[in-house]
PDB file of C-alpha atoms in Angstrom:
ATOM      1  CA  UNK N   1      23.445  -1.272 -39.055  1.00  0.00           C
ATOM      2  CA  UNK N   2      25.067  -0.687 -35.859  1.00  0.00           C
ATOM      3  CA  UNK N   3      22.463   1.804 -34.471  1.00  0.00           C
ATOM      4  CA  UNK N   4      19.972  -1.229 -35.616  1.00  0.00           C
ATOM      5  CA  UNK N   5      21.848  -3.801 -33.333  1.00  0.00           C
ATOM      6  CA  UNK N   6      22.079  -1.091 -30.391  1.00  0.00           C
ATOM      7  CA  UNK N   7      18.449  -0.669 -30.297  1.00  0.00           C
ATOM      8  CA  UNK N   8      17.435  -4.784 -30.553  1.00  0.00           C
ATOM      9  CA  UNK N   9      19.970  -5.064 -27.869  1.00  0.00           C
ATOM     10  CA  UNK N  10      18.501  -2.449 -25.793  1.00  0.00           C
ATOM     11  CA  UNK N  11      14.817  -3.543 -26.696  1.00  0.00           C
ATOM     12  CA  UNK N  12      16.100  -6.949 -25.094  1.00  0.00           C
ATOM     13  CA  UNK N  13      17.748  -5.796 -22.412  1.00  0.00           C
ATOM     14  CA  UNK N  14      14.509  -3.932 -20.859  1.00  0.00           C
ATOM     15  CA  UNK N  15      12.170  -6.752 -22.078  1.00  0.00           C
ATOM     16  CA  UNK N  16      14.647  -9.228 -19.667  1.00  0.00           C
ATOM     17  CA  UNK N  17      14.576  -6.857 -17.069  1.00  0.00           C
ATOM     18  CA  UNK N  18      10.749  -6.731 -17.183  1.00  0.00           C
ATOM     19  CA  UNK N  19      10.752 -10.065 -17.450  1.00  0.00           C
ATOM     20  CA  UNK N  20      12.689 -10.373 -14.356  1.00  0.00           C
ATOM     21  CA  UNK N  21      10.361  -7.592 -12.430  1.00  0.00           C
ATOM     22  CA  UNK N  22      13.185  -5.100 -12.266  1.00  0.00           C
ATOM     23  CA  UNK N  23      11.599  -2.285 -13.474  1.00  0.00           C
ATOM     24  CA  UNK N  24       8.122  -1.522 -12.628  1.00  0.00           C
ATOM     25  CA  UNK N  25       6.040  -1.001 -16.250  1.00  0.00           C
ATOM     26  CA  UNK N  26       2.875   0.387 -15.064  1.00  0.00           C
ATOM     27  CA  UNK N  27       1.231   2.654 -12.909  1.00  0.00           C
ATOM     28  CA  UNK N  28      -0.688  -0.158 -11.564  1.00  0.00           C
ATOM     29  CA  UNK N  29       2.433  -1.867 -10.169  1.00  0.00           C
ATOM     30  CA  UNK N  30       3.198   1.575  -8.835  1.00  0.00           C
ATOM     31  CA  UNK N  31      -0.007   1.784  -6.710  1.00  0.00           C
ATOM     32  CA  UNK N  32       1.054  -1.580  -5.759  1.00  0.00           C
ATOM     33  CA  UNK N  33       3.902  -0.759  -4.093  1.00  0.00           C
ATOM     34  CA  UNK N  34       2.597   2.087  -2.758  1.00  0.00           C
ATOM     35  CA  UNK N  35      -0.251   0.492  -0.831  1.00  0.00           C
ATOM     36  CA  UNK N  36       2.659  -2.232   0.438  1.00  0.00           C
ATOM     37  CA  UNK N  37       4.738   0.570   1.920  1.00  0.00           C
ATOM     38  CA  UNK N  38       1.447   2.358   3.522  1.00  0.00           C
ATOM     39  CA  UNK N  39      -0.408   0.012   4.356  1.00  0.00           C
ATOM     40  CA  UNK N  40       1.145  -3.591   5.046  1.00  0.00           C
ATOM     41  CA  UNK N  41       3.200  -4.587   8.276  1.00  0.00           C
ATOM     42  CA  UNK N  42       3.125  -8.598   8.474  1.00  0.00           C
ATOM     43  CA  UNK N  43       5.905  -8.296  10.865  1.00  0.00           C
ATOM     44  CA  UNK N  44       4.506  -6.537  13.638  1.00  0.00           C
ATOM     45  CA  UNK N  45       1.041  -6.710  15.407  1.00  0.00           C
ATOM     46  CA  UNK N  46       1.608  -2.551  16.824  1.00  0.00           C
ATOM     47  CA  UNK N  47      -1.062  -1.235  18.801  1.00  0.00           C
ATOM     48  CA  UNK N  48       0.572   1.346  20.667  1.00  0.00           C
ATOM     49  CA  UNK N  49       1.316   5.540  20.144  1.00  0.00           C
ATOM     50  CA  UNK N  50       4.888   4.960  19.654  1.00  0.00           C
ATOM     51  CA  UNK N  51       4.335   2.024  16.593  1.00  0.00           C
ATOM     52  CA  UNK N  52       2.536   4.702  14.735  1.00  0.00           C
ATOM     53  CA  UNK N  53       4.847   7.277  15.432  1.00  0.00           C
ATOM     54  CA  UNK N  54       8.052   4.879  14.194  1.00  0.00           C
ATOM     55  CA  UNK N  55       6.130   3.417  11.343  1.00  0.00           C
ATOM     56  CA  UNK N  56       4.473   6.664  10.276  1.00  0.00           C
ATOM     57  CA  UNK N  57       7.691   8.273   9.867  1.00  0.00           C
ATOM     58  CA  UNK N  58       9.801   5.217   8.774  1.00  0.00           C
ATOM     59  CA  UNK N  59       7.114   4.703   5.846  1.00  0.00           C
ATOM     60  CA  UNK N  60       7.387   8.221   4.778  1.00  0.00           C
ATOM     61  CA  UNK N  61       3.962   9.800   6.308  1.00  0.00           C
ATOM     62  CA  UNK N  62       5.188  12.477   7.918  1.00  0.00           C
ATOM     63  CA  UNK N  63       6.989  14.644   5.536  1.00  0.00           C
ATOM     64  CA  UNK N  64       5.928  16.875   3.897  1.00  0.00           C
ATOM     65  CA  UNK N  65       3.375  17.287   6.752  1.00  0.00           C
ATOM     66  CA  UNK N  66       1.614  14.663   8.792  1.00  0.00           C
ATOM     67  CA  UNK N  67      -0.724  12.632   7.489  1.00  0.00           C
ATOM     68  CA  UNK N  68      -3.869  12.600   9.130  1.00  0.00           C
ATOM     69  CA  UNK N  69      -4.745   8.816   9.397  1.00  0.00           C
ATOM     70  CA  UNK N  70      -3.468   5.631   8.005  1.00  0.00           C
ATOM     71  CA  UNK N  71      -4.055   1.841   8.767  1.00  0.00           C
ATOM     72  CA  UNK N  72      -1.552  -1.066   8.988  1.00  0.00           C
ATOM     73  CA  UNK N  73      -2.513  -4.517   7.872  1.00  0.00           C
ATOM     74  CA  UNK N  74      -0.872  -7.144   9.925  1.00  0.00           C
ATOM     75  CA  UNK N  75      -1.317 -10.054   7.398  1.00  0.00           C
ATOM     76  CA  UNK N  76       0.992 -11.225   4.905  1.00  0.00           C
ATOM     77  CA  UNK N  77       0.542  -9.875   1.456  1.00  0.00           C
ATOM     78  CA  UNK N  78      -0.834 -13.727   0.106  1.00  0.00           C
ATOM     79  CA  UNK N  79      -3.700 -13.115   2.346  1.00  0.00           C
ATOM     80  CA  UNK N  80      -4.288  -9.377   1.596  1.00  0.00           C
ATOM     81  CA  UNK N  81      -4.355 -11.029  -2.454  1.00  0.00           C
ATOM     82  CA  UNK N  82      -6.651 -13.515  -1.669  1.00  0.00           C
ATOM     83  CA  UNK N  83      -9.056 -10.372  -0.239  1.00  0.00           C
ATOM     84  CA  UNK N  84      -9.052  -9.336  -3.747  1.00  0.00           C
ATOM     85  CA  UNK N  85     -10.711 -12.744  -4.956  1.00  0.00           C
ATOM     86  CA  UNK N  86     -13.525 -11.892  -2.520  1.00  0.00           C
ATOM     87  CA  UNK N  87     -17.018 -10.487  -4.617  1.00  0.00           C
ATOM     88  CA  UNK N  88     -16.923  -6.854  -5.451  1.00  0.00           C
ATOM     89  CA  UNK N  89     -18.360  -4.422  -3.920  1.00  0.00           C
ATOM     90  CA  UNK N  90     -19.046  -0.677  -4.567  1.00  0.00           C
ATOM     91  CA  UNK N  91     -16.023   1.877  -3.226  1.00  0.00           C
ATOM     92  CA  UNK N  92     -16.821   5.019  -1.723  1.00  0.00           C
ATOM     93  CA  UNK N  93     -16.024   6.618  -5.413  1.00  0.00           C
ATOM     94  CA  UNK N  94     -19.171   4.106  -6.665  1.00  0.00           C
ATOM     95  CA  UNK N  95     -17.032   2.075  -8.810  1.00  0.00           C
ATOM     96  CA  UNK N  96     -17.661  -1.971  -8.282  1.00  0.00           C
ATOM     97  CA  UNK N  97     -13.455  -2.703  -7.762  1.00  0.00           C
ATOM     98  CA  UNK N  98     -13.184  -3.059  -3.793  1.00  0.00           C
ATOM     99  CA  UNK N  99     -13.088  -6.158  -1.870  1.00  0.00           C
ATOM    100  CA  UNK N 100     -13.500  -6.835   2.041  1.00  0.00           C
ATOM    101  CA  UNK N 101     -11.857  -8.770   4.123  1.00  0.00           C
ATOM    102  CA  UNK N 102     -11.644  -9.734   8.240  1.00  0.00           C
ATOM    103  CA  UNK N 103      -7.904  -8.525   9.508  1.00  0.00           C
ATOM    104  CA  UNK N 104      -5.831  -7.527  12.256  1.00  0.00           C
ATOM    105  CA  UNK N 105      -4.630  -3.826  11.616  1.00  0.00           C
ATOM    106  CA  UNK N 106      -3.481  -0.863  13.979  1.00  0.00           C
ATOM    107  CA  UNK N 107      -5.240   1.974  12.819  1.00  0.00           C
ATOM    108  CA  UNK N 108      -2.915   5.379  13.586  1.00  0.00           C
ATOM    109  CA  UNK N 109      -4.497   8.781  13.965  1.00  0.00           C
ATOM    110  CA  UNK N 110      -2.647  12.101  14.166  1.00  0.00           C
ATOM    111  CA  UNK N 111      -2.711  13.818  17.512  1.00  0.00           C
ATOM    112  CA  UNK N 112      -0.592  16.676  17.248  1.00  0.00           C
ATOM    113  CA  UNK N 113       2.231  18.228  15.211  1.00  0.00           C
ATOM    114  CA  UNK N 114       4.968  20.404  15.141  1.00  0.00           C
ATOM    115  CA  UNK N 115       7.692  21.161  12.447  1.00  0.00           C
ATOM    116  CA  UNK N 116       9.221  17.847  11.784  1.00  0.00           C
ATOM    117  CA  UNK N 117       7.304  16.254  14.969  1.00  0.00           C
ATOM    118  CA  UNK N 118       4.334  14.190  14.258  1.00  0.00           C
ATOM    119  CA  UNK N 119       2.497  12.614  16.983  1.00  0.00           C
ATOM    120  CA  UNK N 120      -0.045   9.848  16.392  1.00  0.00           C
ATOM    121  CA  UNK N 121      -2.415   7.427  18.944  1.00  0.00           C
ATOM    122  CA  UNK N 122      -2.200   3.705  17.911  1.00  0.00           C
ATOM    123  CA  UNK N 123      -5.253   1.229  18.114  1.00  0.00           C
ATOM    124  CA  UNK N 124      -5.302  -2.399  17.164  1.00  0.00           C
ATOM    125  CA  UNK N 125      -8.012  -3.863  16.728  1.00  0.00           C
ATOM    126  CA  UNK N 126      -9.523  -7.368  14.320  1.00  0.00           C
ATOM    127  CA  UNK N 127     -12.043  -5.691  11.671  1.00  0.00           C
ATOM    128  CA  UNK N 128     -13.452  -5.532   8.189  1.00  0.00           C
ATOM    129  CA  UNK N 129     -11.235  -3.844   5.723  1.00  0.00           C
ATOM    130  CA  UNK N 130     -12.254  -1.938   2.161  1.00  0.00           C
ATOM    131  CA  UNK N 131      -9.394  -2.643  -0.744  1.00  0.00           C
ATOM    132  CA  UNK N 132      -8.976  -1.153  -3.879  1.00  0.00           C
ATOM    133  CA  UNK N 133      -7.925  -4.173  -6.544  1.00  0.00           C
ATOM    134  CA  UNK N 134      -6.963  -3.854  -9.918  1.00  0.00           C
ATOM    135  CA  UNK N 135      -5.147  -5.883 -12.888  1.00  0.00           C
ATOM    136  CA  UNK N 136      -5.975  -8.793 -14.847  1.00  0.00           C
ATOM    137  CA  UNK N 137      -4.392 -10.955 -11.606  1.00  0.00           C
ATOM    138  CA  UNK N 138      -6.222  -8.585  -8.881  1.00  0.00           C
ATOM    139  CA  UNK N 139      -3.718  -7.081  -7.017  1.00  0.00           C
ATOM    140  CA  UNK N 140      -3.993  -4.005  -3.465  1.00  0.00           C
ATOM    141  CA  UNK N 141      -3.700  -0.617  -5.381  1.00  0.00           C
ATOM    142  CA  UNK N 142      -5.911   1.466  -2.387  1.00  0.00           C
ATOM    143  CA  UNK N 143      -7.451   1.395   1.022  1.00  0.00           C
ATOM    144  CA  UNK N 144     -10.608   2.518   0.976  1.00  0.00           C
ATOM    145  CA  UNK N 145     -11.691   1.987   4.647  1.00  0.00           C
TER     146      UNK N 145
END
């Protein structure tokens, strides 16, 4: 009886704290965040070599090696959603889940690396973007160019 009451009282403590949005229950949320981290800046409008080479690094882009390219969207993430209300269109891996949309982004390309010392060129610029959106409630999971 008491092992019964443990488990209804753990059952309801995780279905509160999903409830709440405190833990993450799928991997869809997970691509989610992961897109946020990568690929969203509302704060900032960089351009320049040394906004890639902070953000790169402060976003966790750069370890364990460099990555080669990345893009950050300089919207707010209620009008990144809204992209993924837009018509489908086909992704570069043919399925019919991306969306397009006119932003500002900085777009930051590696130039050169050494151990622990990644060095990238920044360019801002107003263009289409390519997301990936999934769920019932569409939501950023990839960018797909």
């Amino acid at each position: 009886m008491a092992l019964q009451k443990t488990l209804s009282l753990l059952l309801l403590s995780l279905l509160t704290l999903l409830g709440l949005g405190l833990v993450q229950p799928s991997y869809g949320q997970f691509m989610y965040q992961r897109f946020l981290r990568q690929h969203v800046d509302s704060t900032q409008r960089g351009v320049t070599s040394s906004y890639c080479n902070t953000m790169m690094e402060r976003r966790g882009m750069t370890r364990p090696r460099c990555k080669q390219f990345n893009t950050f969207i300089h919207a707010d993430i209620g009008a990144i959603n809204n992209i993924c209300r837009t018509p489908n269109i086909r992704c570069k891996n043919g399925k019919e889940n991306c969306h397009e949309g006119v932003v500002r982004v900085t777009d930051c390309r590696l130039t050169g690396s050494s151990p622990q010392n990644c060095r990238y060129q920044g360019r801002g610029s107003s263009r289409r973007v390519v997301i990936t959106c999934e769920g019932n409630a569409p939501v950023p999971v990839h960018f797909d160019g």
